[in-house]
Coordinates of N, CA and C in Angstrom, one line a residue:
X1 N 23.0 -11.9 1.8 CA 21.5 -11.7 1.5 C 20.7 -12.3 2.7
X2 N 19.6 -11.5 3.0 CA 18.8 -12.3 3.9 C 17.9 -13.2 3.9
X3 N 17.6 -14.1 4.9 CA 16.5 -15.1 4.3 C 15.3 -15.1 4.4
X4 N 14.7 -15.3 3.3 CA 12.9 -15.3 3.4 C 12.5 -15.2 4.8
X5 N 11.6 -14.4 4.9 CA 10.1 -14.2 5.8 C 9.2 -15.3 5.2
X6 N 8.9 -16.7 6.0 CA 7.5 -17.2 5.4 C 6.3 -16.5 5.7
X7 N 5.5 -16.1 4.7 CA 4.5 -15.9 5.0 C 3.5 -15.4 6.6
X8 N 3.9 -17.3 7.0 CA 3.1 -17.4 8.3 C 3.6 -16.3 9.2
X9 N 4.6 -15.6 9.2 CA 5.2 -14.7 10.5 C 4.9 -13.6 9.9
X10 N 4.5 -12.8 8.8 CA 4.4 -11.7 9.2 C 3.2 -10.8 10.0
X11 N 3.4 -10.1 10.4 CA 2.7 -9.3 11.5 C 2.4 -8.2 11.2
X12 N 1.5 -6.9 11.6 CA 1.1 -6.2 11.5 C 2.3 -5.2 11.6
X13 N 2.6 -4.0 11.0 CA 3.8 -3.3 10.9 C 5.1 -3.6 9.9
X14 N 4.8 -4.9 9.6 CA 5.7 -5.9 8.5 C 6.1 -5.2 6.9
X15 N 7.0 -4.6 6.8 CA 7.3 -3.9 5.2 C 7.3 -5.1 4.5
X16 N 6.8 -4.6 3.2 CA 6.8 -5.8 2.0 C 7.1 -5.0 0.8
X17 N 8.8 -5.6 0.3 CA 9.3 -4.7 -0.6 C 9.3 -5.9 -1.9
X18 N 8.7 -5.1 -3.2 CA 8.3 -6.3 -4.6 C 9.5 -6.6 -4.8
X19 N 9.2 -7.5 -5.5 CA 10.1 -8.6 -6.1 C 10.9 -7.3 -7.3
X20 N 12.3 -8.0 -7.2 CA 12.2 -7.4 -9.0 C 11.9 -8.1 -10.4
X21 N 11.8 -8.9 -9.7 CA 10.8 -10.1 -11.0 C 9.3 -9.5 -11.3
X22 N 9.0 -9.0 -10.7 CA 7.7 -8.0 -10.4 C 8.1 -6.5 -11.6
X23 N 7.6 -6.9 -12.8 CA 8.1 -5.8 -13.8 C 6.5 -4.7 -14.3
X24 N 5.9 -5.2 -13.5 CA 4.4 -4.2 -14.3 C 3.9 -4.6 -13.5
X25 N 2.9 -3.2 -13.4 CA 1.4 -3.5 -12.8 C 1.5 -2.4 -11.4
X26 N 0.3 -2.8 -10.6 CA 0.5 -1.9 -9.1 C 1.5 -2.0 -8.3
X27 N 2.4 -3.0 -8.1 CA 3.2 -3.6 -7.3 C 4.5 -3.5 -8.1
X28 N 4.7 -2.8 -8.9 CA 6.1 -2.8 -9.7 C 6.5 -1.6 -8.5
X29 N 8.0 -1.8 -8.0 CA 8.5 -1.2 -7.0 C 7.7 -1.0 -6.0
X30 N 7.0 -1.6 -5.5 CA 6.0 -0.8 -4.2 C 6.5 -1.6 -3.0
X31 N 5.9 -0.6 -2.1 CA 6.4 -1.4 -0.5 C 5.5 -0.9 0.3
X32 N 4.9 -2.0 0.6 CA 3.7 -1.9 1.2 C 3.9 -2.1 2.9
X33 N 3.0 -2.0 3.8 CA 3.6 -1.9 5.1 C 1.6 -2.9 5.3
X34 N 2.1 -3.9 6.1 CA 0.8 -4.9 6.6 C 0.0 -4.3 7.5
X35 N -1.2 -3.8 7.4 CA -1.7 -3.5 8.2 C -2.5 -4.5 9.1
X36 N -3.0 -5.8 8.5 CA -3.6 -6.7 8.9 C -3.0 -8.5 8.5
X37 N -3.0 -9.3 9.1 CA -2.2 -10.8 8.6 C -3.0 -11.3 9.6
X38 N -4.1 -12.6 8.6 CA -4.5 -13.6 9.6 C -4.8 -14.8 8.2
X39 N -5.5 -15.8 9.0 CA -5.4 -16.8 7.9 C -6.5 -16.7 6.8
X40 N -7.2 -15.9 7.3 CA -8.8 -15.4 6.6 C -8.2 -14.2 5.4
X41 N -7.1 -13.8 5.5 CA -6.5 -12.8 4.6 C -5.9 -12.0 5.4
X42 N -5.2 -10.9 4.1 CA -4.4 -10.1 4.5 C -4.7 -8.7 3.8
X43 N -4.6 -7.6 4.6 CA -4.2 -5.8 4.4 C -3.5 -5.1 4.3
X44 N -3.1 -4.2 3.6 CA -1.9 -4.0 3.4 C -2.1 -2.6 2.8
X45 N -0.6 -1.4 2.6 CA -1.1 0.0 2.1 C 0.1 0.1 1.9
X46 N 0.2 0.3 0.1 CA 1.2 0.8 -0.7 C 1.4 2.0 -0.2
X47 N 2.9 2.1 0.4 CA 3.8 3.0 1.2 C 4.2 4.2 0.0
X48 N 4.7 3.7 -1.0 CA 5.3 4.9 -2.1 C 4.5 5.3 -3.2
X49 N 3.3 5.1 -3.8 CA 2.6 5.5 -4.6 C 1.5 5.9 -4.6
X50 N 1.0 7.0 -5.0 CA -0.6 7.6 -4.8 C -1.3 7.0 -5.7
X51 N -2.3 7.2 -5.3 CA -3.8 6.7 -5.5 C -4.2 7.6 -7.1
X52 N -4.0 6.8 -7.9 CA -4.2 8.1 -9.1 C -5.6 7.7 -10.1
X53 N -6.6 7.9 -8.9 CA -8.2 8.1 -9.2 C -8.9 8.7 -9.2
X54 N -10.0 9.4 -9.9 CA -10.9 10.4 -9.4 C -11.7 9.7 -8.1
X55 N -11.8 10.1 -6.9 CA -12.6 9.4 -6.4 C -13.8 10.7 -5.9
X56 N -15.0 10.2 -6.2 CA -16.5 10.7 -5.6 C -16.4 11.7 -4.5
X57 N -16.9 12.7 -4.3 CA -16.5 14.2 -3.8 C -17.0 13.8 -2.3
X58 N -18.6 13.0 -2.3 CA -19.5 12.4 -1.3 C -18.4 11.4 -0.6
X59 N -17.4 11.0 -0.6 CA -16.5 9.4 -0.3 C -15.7 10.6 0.8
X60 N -14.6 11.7 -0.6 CA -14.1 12.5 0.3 C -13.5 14.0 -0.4
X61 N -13.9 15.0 0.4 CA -13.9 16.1 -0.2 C -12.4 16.9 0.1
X62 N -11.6 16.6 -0.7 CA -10.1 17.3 -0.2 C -10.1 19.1 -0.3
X63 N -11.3 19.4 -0.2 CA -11.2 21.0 -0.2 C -11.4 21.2 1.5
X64 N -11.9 20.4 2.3 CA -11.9 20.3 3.4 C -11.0 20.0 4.7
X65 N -9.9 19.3 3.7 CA -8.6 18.6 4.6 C -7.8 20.1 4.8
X66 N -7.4 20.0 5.9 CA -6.4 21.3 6.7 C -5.4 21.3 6.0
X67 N -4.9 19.9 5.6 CA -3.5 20.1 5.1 C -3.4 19.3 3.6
X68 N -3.1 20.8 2.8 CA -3.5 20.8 1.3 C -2.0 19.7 0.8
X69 N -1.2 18.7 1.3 CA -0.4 17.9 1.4 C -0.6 16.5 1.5
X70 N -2.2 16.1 1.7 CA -2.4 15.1 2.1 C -2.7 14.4 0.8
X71 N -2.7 13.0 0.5 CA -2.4 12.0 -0.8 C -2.9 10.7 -0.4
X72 N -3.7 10.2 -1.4 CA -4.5 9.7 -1.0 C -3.6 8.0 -1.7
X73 N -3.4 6.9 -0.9 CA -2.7 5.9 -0.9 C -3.8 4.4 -1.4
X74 N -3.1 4.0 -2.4 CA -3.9 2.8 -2.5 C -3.5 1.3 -1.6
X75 N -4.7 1.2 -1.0 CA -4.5 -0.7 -0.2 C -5.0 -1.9 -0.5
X76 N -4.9 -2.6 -0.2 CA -5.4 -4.1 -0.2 C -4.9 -5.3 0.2

């Protein structure tokens, strides 16, 4: 088995795969990839699960995207 990543080193590009103690919620199985790590916080974008929101047409209008494939990803 490998050993912990502390916190302090990960870097931008960093996968982050949930715990399996992690049984419910957003983060049950998810693997997020870091987009951002500094001491002021961190960003990040669930890699395997869509976004399953109506979101506001004015934000973004998917009749418009070229490619009727595109899925919209939740981050934080």
């Amino acid at each position: 088995m490998e050993k912990p990543v502390p916190y302090s080193q990960l870097t931008k590009g960093s996968l982050l795969i949930a715990s399996p103690a992690i049984d419910e919620g957003i983060y049950f199985r998810s693997v997020i990839i870091i987009c951002e790590h500094s001491p002021g916080g961190s960003f990040g974008l669930i890699l395997n699960k869509t976004f399953d929101m109506d979101l506001p047409e004015e934000l973004i209008n998917l009749k418009d995207i070229a490619n009727s494939n595109v899925q919209i990803r939740a981050g934080g």
